[in-house]
Amino acid sequence: MPPVLETVHNFIDGEFQPSDEYIDSYEPSTGKVWARIANSSEEDINRAVEAAEQAFPQWSSTPVDQRSKILMKIADLIEERLDEFVEIESKDQGKPVWLAKMVDIPRVIHNFRYFATYALHDLNSSSLKQDTSSTNYTVKCPIGVTGLISPWNLPLYLLSFKIAPAIVCGNTVVAKPSEMTSVSVKLLAKVFQDAGLPKGVVNIVLGYGKTAGQALVVHPRVPVISFTGGTATAEHIRRSAAHLCKKFSLELGGKNPAIVFEDCNFDKCIDVCIRSSFINQGEVCLCTSRIFVQRGIYEKFVQAFVEKAKSKRVGDPVDSSTFCGALISLEHRNKVTGYIEGARQGGATIQCGHGVLDLDLPARCKDGYFVRPTVITDIADDAPAMKEEIFGPVTCIVPFDDEAEVIQRANSVKYGLCASLWTENVSRVHRMSPKLDVGTVWVNCWLVRDLDMPFGGIKESGTGREGGKYSTEFFTEEKTICIQY
Ligand code: NAD
């Protein structure tokens, strides 16, 4: 008997609505179809936008403290169903269960709670300027229907980072998650129903980017698009909607350097760089993929790093000893291994990683999309594996001599998302940080995120910032009102 597949419909106007067609969704660790998700047409997107439009007048005039209470309720209900969310997110994405439980779903809960409370203070504040003849003040107004598009690597984590600020600011939403990881939104939509979120405030449409996503991006009555995904997709959507003057936030790819000086805390640096290179199978936009190590400790660093990388277990996501689960798809695994092969053929040394034939995998995982943590050395800065985003468990380690040289080399790629600096020298941190072409510089750490701080990239890593007031600024229009006496 064929297995019973999870079916995920669109969520429009507070109801699950069937679509004419469905897309197979694969479980990355087994390579088998485990779910069917709606393949939305342009008409589905139009219906979702209409529902969001109809919900807007009521929702935008609901007092912010009431909107905030519903977000808090959403967070509580996700917390109550944490284990269900964790199981689905891991099965759908390929990430270890422990990671979804420790990071992804707690972050979803935090996103709703954070913006629920943040908006209470932020949306009520305004600028005020008075003189003898007039008073000028500002009000922050919700904009309307927002289009939110998210990728597959941190599915609910990134989607909730958009939905929470958009709705607490009084907007309504049409969200389109990645076609590869849409299953957990079914549970999220149930939570919205149970939390009493009014119908039509959040609508979720599923399907391919080039059809469902594209229809949303060019919809004339969706004035705001918040997109997280690949740089090439962002270029395409910006071009295709250029004539519509939309407000865009674009969070895109990265090719992030770690810069390791001889005076660093060596053991901590190795541990964190292993995590920053290989966590979530290297499928985090902020993952480190180029490690520049000062020449005096280069050999020692490579040896310690490779030893540790080899010790990281690749395997079944449900196994608590698994460090790296499966990559998202067969196509993506082939892309990742293609970069490794390309580097080998170009003369680089593959210190460890790649092949998985000898992995000790359970029978159910024999067709899964696994790649071992891979470390590459003896590679030129202009090789594809050093320049392009691989988005897998692959990192290159290269030596450098001095500050000026490493800044120039770190900046020599088209991306500019984040960097990490490893040194005990505070003056060096102060000197170097402004010169690194990135949105975030972590010093002696990685992925320590304070949601009040702006998050985003420069160059081809994106435009705009998310987090705290940066999200509420994006999801509102601040209007000036001038009263002359
Ligand atoms: P992608 O660009 O292929 O897809 C992202 C989303 O866009 C998906 O929902 C997809 O269906 C949709 N889409 C595709 N074509 C579209 C179109 N023409 N119109 C509208 N929507 C369309 O990216 P991906 O492969 O899902 O994700 C990986 C990429 O995301 C990597 O480059 C990674 O660095 C980036 N990313 C960036 C951040 C960040 O915050 N900067 C975070 C996570 C991932």
Coordinates of C-alpha atoms and ligand atoms in Angstrom, one line a residue:
M1 CA 0.0 0.0 0.0
P2 CA 1.4 3.4 -0.9
P3 CA 2.2 5.6 2.1
V4 CA -0.4 8.2 3.2
L5 CA 0.9 11.6 2.1
E6 CA 0.5 14.8 4.0
T7 CA -1.6 17.2 1.9
V8 CA -1.1 20.9 2.3
H9 CA -3.8 23.3 0.8
N10 CA -3.6 27.0 0.5
F11 CA -4.8 29.0 3.5
I12 CA -7.0 31.8 2.2
D13 CA -9.5 33.9 4.1
G14 CA -9.1 31.8 7.2
E15 CA -9.9 28.5 5.5
F16 CA -7.8 25.7 3.9
Q17 CA -8.8 25.8 0.3
P18 CA -8.0 23.1 -2.3
S19 CA -6.0 23.9 -5.4
D20 CA -6.4 22.4 -8.9
E21 CA -2.9 20.9 -8.8
Y22 CA -0.4 19.6 -6.3
I23 CA 3.4 19.4 -6.1
D24 CA 5.3 16.5 -4.7
S25 CA 7.4 17.4 -1.7
Y26 CA 10.4 15.2 -0.8
E27 CA 11.8 14.2 2.5
P28 CA 15.5 15.0 2.0
S29 CA 16.9 12.3 4.4
T30 CA 15.1 9.5 2.5
G31 CA 14.7 10.9 -1.0
K32 CA 11.0 9.9 -0.9
V33 CA 7.9 11.9 -1.6
W34 CA 6.2 12.5 1.8
A35 CA 3.7 15.4 1.1
R36 CA 1.7 17.1 -1.6
I37 CA 1.5 20.9 -1.6
A38 CA -0.9 23.1 -3.5
N39 CA 0.4 24.4 -6.9
S40 CA -1.2 27.8 -6.9
S41 CA -2.4 29.5 -10.0
E42 CA -2.6 33.2 -10.6
E43 CA -6.3 33.0 -9.7
D44 CA -5.4 31.5 -6.3
I45 CA -3.0 34.4 -5.7
N46 CA -5.7 36.9 -6.7
R47 CA -8.2 35.3 -4.3
A48 CA -5.6 35.6 -1.5
V49 CA -4.9 39.2 -2.3
E50 CA -8.6 40.0 -2.3
A51 CA -9.1 38.3 1.1
A52 CA -6.1 40.3 2.5
E53 CA -7.6 43.5 1.0
Q54 CA -10.9 42.9 2.6
A55 CA -9.4 42.2 6.0
F56 CA -7.2 45.3 6.0
P57 CA -9.6 48.1 7.0
Q58 CA -10.7 46.2 10.2
W59 CA -7.3 44.9 11.1
S60 CA -5.4 48.1 10.5
S61 CA -7.8 50.0 12.8
T62 CA -7.7 47.3 15.5
P63 CA -5.7 48.9 18.4
V64 CA -2.1 47.7 18.5
D65 CA -2.4 46.3 22.0
Q66 CA -5.2 43.9 20.7
R67 CA -3.1 42.9 17.7
S68 CA -0.2 42.3 20.1
K69 CA -2.3 40.0 22.3
I70 CA -3.1 37.8 19.3
L71 CA 0.6 37.6 18.4
M72 CA 1.3 36.5 22.0
K73 CA -1.4 33.9 21.8
I74 CA 0.1 32.6 18.5
A75 CA 3.5 32.3 20.2
D76 CA 1.9 30.4 23.2
L77 CA 0.2 28.0 20.9
I78 CA 3.3 27.3 18.9
E79 CA 5.1 26.6 22.1
E80 CA 2.4 24.2 23.2
R81 CA 2.8 22.3 19.9
L82 CA 6.6 22.6 19.8
D83 CA 7.3 18.9 19.2
E84 CA 4.9 18.7 16.3
F85 CA 6.5 21.7 14.6
V86 CA 9.9 20.3 15.2
E87 CA 9.1 17.0 13.7
I88 CA 7.6 18.5 10.6
E89 CA 10.4 21.0 10.1
S90 CA 13.1 18.4 10.4
K91 CA 11.4 15.9 8.1
D92 CA 10.6 18.5 5.5
Q93 CA 14.0 20.3 5.5
G94 CA 16.5 17.6 6.4
K95 CA 17.9 19.4 9.4
P96 CA 18.6 17.4 12.6
V97 CA 15.6 17.3 15.0
W98 CA 17.7 18.7 17.9
L99 CA 18.5 21.8 15.7
A100 CA 14.9 22.4 14.9
K101 CA 14.1 22.0 18.6
M102 CA 16.9 24.2 19.8
V103 CA 16.9 26.9 17.2
D104 CA 14.3 27.0 14.5
I105 CA 11.0 26.7 16.4
P106 CA 12.1 28.6 19.5
R107 CA 13.1 31.4 17.2
V108 CA 9.6 31.3 15.6
I109 CA 8.1 31.7 19.1
H110 CA 10.5 34.5 19.9
N111 CA 9.8 36.3 16.7
F112 CA 6.1 36.5 17.5
R113 CA 6.7 37.5 21.1
Y114 CA 9.4 40.0 20.3
F115 CA 7.4 41.9 17.7
A116 CA 4.2 41.7 19.8
T117 CA 5.9 43.6 22.6
Y118 CA 8.2 45.8 20.5
A119 CA 5.3 47.3 18.5
L120 CA 3.5 48.4 21.7
H121 CA 6.2 51.0 22.3
D122 CA 7.5 51.7 18.8
L123 CA 4.2 52.3 16.9
N124 CA 3.0 54.8 19.6
S125 CA 6.0 56.9 19.3
S126 CA 6.2 59.8 16.9
S127 CA 8.4 62.8 16.1
L128 CA 7.1 66.2 17.2
K129 CA 8.3 69.7 16.3
Q130 CA 6.5 72.8 17.5
D131 CA 7.1 76.5 17.0
T132 CA 4.9 79.6 17.5
S133 CA 3.0 79.1 14.3
S134 CA 2.7 75.3 13.8
T135 CA 3.0 71.8 15.2
N136 CA 4.5 69.0 13.1
Y137 CA 4.2 65.4 14.2
T138 CA 4.4 62.0 12.5
V139 CA 2.3 58.9 12.6
K140 CA 3.2 55.4 11.6
C141 CA 0.6 53.9 9.3
P142 CA 0.2 50.4 8.1
I143 CA 0.6 50.1 4.3
G144 CA -1.9 47.4 3.1
V145 CA -1.4 44.0 1.6
T146 CA 2.2 42.8 2.0
G147 CA 3.7 40.0 -0.1
L148 CA 6.2 37.8 1.9
I149 CA 8.4 35.3 0.1
S150 CA 10.7 33.0 2.0
P151 CA 13.4 30.3 1.2
W152 CA 13.7 26.7 2.3
N153 CA 16.7 26.7 4.6
L154 CA 15.1 28.0 7.8
P155 CA 11.4 27.7 6.7
L156 CA 9.2 28.9 9.6
Y157 CA 12.0 30.9 11.3
L158 CA 12.4 33.2 8.3
L159 CA 8.7 33.4 7.4
S160 CA 7.7 34.3 11.0
F161 CA 10.4 37.0 11.0
K162 CA 8.3 38.7 8.2
I163 CA 4.7 37.7 9.3
A164 CA 5.1 38.9 12.9
P165 CA 6.2 42.5 12.2
A166 CA 3.9 42.8 9.1
I167 CA 0.7 42.0 11.0
V168 CA 1.5 43.7 14.3
C169 CA 2.0 46.9 12.4
G170 CA -1.6 46.5 11.0
N171 CA -0.9 45.2 7.6
T172 CA -2.4 42.0 6.1
V173 CA -0.3 39.3 4.4
V174 CA -0.1 37.0 1.5
A175 CA 2.8 34.7 2.2
K176 CA 4.5 32.3 -0.1
P177 CA 6.9 29.9 1.5
S178 CA 9.4 27.8 -0.6
E179 CA 7.8 25.0 -2.6
M180 CA 10.4 22.7 -1.1
T181 CA 9.5 23.3 2.6
S182 CA 5.8 24.2 2.8
V183 CA 4.5 21.6 5.2
S184 CA 4.9 23.3 8.5
V185 CA 2.8 26.3 7.4
K186 CA -0.2 23.9 7.6
L187 CA 0.3 23.7 11.4
L188 CA 1.0 27.4 11.6
A189 CA -2.3 28.2 9.8
K190 CA -4.1 26.0 12.3
V191 CA -2.5 28.0 15.1
F192 CA -3.7 31.3 13.5
Q193 CA -7.2 29.9 13.5
D194 CA -7.0 28.8 17.1
A195 CA -5.4 32.1 18.2
G196 CA -8.4 34.0 16.8
L197 CA -6.5 35.8 14.1
P198 CA -9.3 37.4 12.0
K199 CA -9.9 35.8 8.6
G200 CA -7.9 37.1 5.8
V201 CA -5.2 38.8 7.9
V202 CA -2.7 36.1 7.0
N203 CA -3.2 34.1 3.8
I204 CA -0.7 31.5 2.7
V205 CA -0.3 30.5 -0.9
L206 CA 1.9 27.6 -1.9
G207 CA 3.6 26.7 -5.2
Y208 CA 6.5 27.4 -7.5
G209 CA 8.3 30.7 -7.4
K210 CA 8.1 31.3 -11.1
T211 CA 4.3 31.0 -11.1
A212 CA 2.8 31.7 -7.6
G213 CA 5.7 33.8 -6.4
Q214 CA 5.9 35.8 -9.6
A215 CA 2.1 36.5 -9.6
L216 CA 2.4 37.9 -6.1
V217 CA 5.4 40.0 -6.9
V218 CA 3.8 41.7 -9.9
H219 CA 0.3 42.0 -8.4
P220 CA -0.6 45.7 -8.7
R221 CA -2.4 45.8 -5.3
V222 CA 0.5 44.4 -3.2
P223 CA 2.6 47.5 -2.6
V224 CA 5.2 45.8 -0.3
I225 CA 7.4 42.8 -1.0
S226 CA 9.7 41.3 1.6
F227 CA 11.8 38.7 0.0
T228 CA 14.5 36.3 1.4
G229 CA 16.2 34.0 -1.1
G230 CA 18.8 33.9 -3.8
T231 CA 20.4 36.9 -5.5
A232 CA 19.5 35.8 -9.0
T233 CA 15.8 35.5 -8.0
A234 CA 15.9 38.9 -6.4
E235 CA 17.4 40.5 -9.5
H236 CA 14.6 38.9 -11.6
I237 CA 11.7 40.0 -9.3
R238 CA 13.0 43.5 -8.9
R239 CA 13.2 43.9 -12.7
S240 CA 9.8 42.4 -13.3
A241 CA 8.1 44.7 -10.8
A242 CA 10.2 47.8 -11.6
H243 CA 7.3 49.6 -13.2
L244 CA 5.1 49.2 -10.1
C245 CA 7.2 51.3 -7.7
K246 CA 6.9 48.8 -4.8
K247 CA 8.7 48.9 -1.5
F248 CA 11.2 46.0 -1.5
S249 CA 13.2 44.4 1.2
L250 CA 15.7 41.9 -0.2
E251 CA 17.7 39.5 2.1
L252 CA 20.0 37.5 -0.2
G253 CA 23.0 35.2 -0.5
G254 CA 26.4 35.4 1.1
K255 CA 30.0 34.2 0.8
N256 CA 31.0 35.0 4.3
P257 CA 34.6 35.2 5.5
A258 CA 36.0 34.3 8.9
I259 CA 39.3 36.1 9.5
V260 CA 41.5 34.4 12.1
F261 CA 44.5 36.2 13.6
E262 CA 47.4 34.6 15.4
D263 CA 46.3 36.2 18.7
C264 CA 42.8 34.6 18.7
N265 CA 41.4 32.2 21.3
F266 CA 42.4 29.2 19.2
D267 CA 40.2 26.5 20.7
K268 CA 37.1 28.7 20.8
C269 CA 37.8 29.8 17.3
I270 CA 38.0 26.2 16.0
D271 CA 34.7 25.2 17.7
V272 CA 32.8 28.2 16.5
C273 CA 34.2 28.1 12.9
I274 CA 33.1 24.4 12.7
R275 CA 29.6 25.4 13.7
S276 CA 29.6 28.4 11.4
S277 CA 30.7 26.3 8.5
F278 CA 28.6 23.2 8.9
I279 CA 25.5 23.9 11.0
N280 CA 22.3 23.1 9.2
Q281 CA 24.5 21.3 6.6
G282 CA 26.0 24.7 5.7
E283 CA 22.5 25.9 4.5
V284 CA 22.4 29.2 6.4
C285 CA 22.9 32.4 4.5
L286 CA 25.3 33.5 7.3
C287 CA 27.4 30.3 7.2
T288 CA 31.2 30.8 6.9
S289 CA 32.6 29.5 3.6
R290 CA 36.0 31.2 3.4
I291 CA 38.4 31.1 6.4
F292 CA 41.4 33.3 6.1
V293 CA 44.1 32.3 8.7
Q294 CA 47.2 34.3 9.5
R295 CA 50.2 32.4 8.3
G296 CA 51.9 31.8 11.7
I297 CA 49.0 29.5 12.8
Y298 CA 47.8 28.3 9.4
E299 CA 49.1 24.7 9.5
K300 CA 48.0 24.2 13.1
F301 CA 44.6 25.6 12.3
V302 CA 44.0 23.4 9.2
Q303 CA 45.0 20.3 11.2
A304 CA 42.8 21.0 14.1
F305 CA 39.9 22.1 11.9
V306 CA 40.0 19.1 9.6
E307 CA 40.3 16.7 12.6
K308 CA 37.1 18.2 14.1
A309 CA 35.3 18.3 10.8
K310 CA 35.9 14.6 10.3
S311 CA 34.5 13.9 13.8
K312 CA 31.1 15.5 13.0
R313 CA 28.5 12.9 12.3
V314 CA 26.4 13.0 9.2
G315 CA 23.2 11.0 9.4
D316 CA 19.6 10.5 10.1
P317 CA 18.1 13.8 11.3
V318 CA 16.1 12.0 14.0
D319 CA 19.3 10.6 15.6
S320 CA 20.4 12.9 18.4
S321 CA 24.1 12.3 17.6
T322 CA 23.7 13.7 14.0
F323 CA 25.4 17.0 13.4
C324 CA 24.6 17.3 9.7
G325 CA 21.4 16.0 8.3
A326 CA 20.5 15.9 4.6
L327 CA 20.7 18.6 2.0
I328 CA 17.4 19.9 0.7
S329 CA 17.3 18.1 -2.7
L330 CA 19.1 15.9 -5.1
E331 CA 19.6 18.8 -7.4
H332 CA 21.2 20.9 -4.6
R333 CA 23.4 18.0 -3.5
N334 CA 24.7 17.7 -7.1
K335 CA 25.4 21.5 -7.2
V336 CA 27.3 21.3 -3.9
T337 CA 29.4 18.2 -5.0
G338 CA 29.9 19.9 -8.4
Y339 CA 31.8 22.7 -6.6
I340 CA 33.9 20.2 -4.7
E341 CA 34.8 18.3 -7.8
G342 CA 35.5 21.5 -9.7
A343 CA 37.9 22.6 -6.9
R344 CA 39.7 19.2 -7.0
Q345 CA 40.1 19.4 -10.8
G346 CA 41.4 22.9 -10.5
G347 CA 44.2 21.6 -8.3
A348 CA 42.9 22.3 -4.8
T349 CA 43.3 19.8 -1.9
I350 CA 40.1 18.3 -0.5
Q351 CA 41.2 17.7 3.1
C352 CA 38.1 15.8 4.1
G353 CA 34.5 15.4 3.2
H354 CA 32.4 14.9 0.1
G355 CA 31.8 11.1 -0.5
V356 CA 29.2 9.5 1.7
L357 CA 29.2 5.9 0.4
D358 CA 30.9 4.7 3.5
L359 CA 28.5 6.6 5.9
D360 CA 26.9 4.5 8.5
L361 CA 23.3 5.3 7.5
P362 CA 20.1 3.5 8.5
A363 CA 18.3 1.7 5.6
R364 CA 15.6 4.4 5.3
C365 CA 18.2 7.0 4.6
K366 CA 20.1 5.2 1.8
D367 CA 18.7 7.5 -0.9
G368 CA 19.0 10.7 1.2
Y369 CA 20.9 13.7 0.0
F370 CA 23.9 13.7 2.3
V371 CA 27.3 15.4 2.0
R372 CA 30.1 15.2 4.6
P373 CA 31.6 18.4 6.0
T374 CA 34.1 19.3 3.4
V375 CA 37.3 21.3 3.9
I376 CA 39.3 22.7 0.9
T377 CA 42.8 24.1 0.9
D378 CA 45.4 25.2 -1.7
I379 CA 42.7 27.1 -3.6
A380 CA 43.0 30.5 -5.4
D381 CA 40.7 33.4 -4.4
D382 CA 39.2 33.5 -7.9
A383 CA 38.2 29.8 -8.0
P384 CA 34.4 29.3 -8.1
A385 CA 34.4 27.6 -4.6
M386 CA 36.0 30.7 -3.2
K387 CA 33.8 33.2 -5.0
E388 CA 30.3 31.8 -5.4
E389 CA 27.7 30.8 -2.8
I390 CA 27.7 27.0 -2.5
F391 CA 25.2 26.9 0.4
G392 CA 26.3 23.5 1.6
P393 CA 28.8 22.0 4.1
V394 CA 31.9 23.2 2.3
T395 CA 34.5 25.7 3.5
C396 CA 37.8 26.8 2.1
I397 CA 40.8 27.7 4.3
V398 CA 43.6 30.0 3.0
P399 CA 46.5 31.8 4.6
F400 CA 47.1 35.5 4.8
D401 CA 49.9 37.8 6.1
D402 CA 48.5 41.2 7.1
E403 CA 45.4 43.3 7.7
A404 CA 45.3 45.3 4.5
E405 CA 45.7 42.2 2.4
V406 CA 43.0 40.2 4.2
I407 CA 40.5 43.1 4.0
Q408 CA 41.0 43.4 0.3
R409 CA 40.7 39.6 -0.2
A410 CA 37.6 39.3 2.1
N411 CA 35.9 42.1 0.1
S412 CA 36.8 40.7 -3.3
V413 CA 33.5 38.8 -3.8
K414 CA 30.1 40.2 -5.0
Y415 CA 28.4 39.4 -1.7
G416 CA 28.5 41.4 1.6
L417 CA 26.3 39.7 4.2
C418 CA 28.5 39.0 7.3
A419 CA 32.1 38.4 8.5
S420 CA 33.6 37.1 11.7
L421 CA 36.8 38.4 13.1
W422 CA 39.0 36.4 15.5
T423 CA 41.4 38.4 17.5
E424 CA 42.0 39.7 21.0
N425 CA 43.2 43.0 19.7
V426 CA 40.4 45.6 20.3
S427 CA 42.2 48.3 18.2
R428 CA 42.3 45.9 15.3
V429 CA 38.6 45.2 15.6
H430 CA 37.9 48.9 15.6
R431 CA 40.2 49.5 12.6
M432 CA 39.0 46.7 10.5
S433 CA 35.2 46.4 11.1
P434 CA 34.2 49.5 9.1
K435 CA 36.4 48.4 6.2
L436 CA 34.7 45.0 5.8
D437 CA 32.0 45.3 3.1
V438 CA 29.3 43.5 5.1
G439 CA 26.1 44.1 7.1
T440 CA 27.3 42.3 10.3
V441 CA 30.7 41.8 11.8
W442 CA 30.9 39.2 14.6
V443 CA 33.9 39.4 16.8
N444 CA 35.1 36.2 18.5
C445 CA 31.6 34.7 17.9
W446 CA 29.0 33.9 15.2
L447 CA 25.3 34.0 14.8
V448 CA 24.8 35.9 18.1
R449 CA 21.6 37.8 17.1
D450 CA 19.9 40.6 19.0
L451 CA 16.6 41.3 17.2
D452 CA 16.9 45.0 18.1
M453 CA 20.0 45.2 15.8
P454 CA 19.7 45.8 12.1
F455 CA 20.1 42.6 10.0
G456 CA 20.8 42.6 6.3
G457 CA 23.5 42.7 3.6
I458 CA 25.2 45.1 1.2
K459 CA 26.4 44.6 -2.4
E460 CA 24.6 41.6 -3.9
S461 CA 23.6 40.3 -0.4
G462 CA 20.6 42.6 -0.4
T463 CA 19.0 45.9 0.4
G464 CA 17.2 47.1 3.5
R465 CA 17.4 45.8 7.0
E466 CA 15.2 43.7 9.2
G467 CA 14.9 43.5 13.0
G468 CA 13.3 45.8 15.6
K469 CA 12.6 49.3 14.3
Y470 CA 14.1 48.4 10.9
S471 CA 11.2 45.9 10.4
T472 CA 8.5 48.3 11.8
E473 CA 9.9 51.1 9.6
F474 CA 9.7 48.8 6.6
F475 CA 6.1 47.7 7.3
T476 CA 4.7 51.2 8.0
E477 CA 4.7 54.5 6.2
E478 CA 5.7 57.4 8.6
K479 CA 3.5 60.4 7.6
T480 CA 4.1 64.0 8.6
I481 CA 1.1 66.0 9.8
C482 CA 1.6 69.8 10.0
I483 CA -1.0 71.9 11.8
Q484 CA -0.7 75.6 11.4
Y485 CA -2.4 77.6 14.2
Ligands
NAD1 P1 15.2 31.1 -4.2 O1 15.6 32.5 -4.6 O2 15.3 30.0 -5.2 O3 13.7 31.0 -3.6 C1 13.3 31.9 -2.6 C2 11.8 32.0 -2.6 O4 11.5 32.8 -3.8 C3 11.0 30.7 -2.8 O5 9.8 30.8 -2.1 C4 10.8 30.6 -4.3 O6 9.6 29.9 -4.6 C5 10.5 32.1 -4.6 N1 10.7 32.5 -6.0 C6 11.5 31.9 -6.9 N2 11.4 32.5 -8.1 C7 10.5 33.5 -7.9 C8 10.0 34.5 -8.8 N3 10.3 34.6 -10.1 N4 9.1 35.4 -8.2 C9 8.8 35.3 -6.9 N5 9.2 34.4 -6.1 C10 10.1 33.5 -6.6 O7 16.1 30.8 -2.9 P2 16.2 29.4 -2.2 O8 17.0 28.5 -3.0 O9 14.9 29.0 -1.7 O10 17.1 29.9 -0.9 C11 18.4 29.9 -0.8 C12 18.9 31.3 -0.9 O11 18.4 32.1 0.0 C13 20.4 31.4 -0.7 O12 21.0 32.2 -1.7 C14 20.6 32.0 0.7 O13 21.8 32.7 0.9 C15 19.4 32.9 0.7 N6 19.0 33.2 2.0 C16 19.3 34.5 2.5 C17 19.0 34.9 3.8 C18 19.2 36.3 4.3 O14 18.6 36.6 5.3 N7 20.0 37.1 3.7 C19 18.4 33.9 4.6 C20 18.2 32.6 4.1 C21 18.5 32.3 2.8

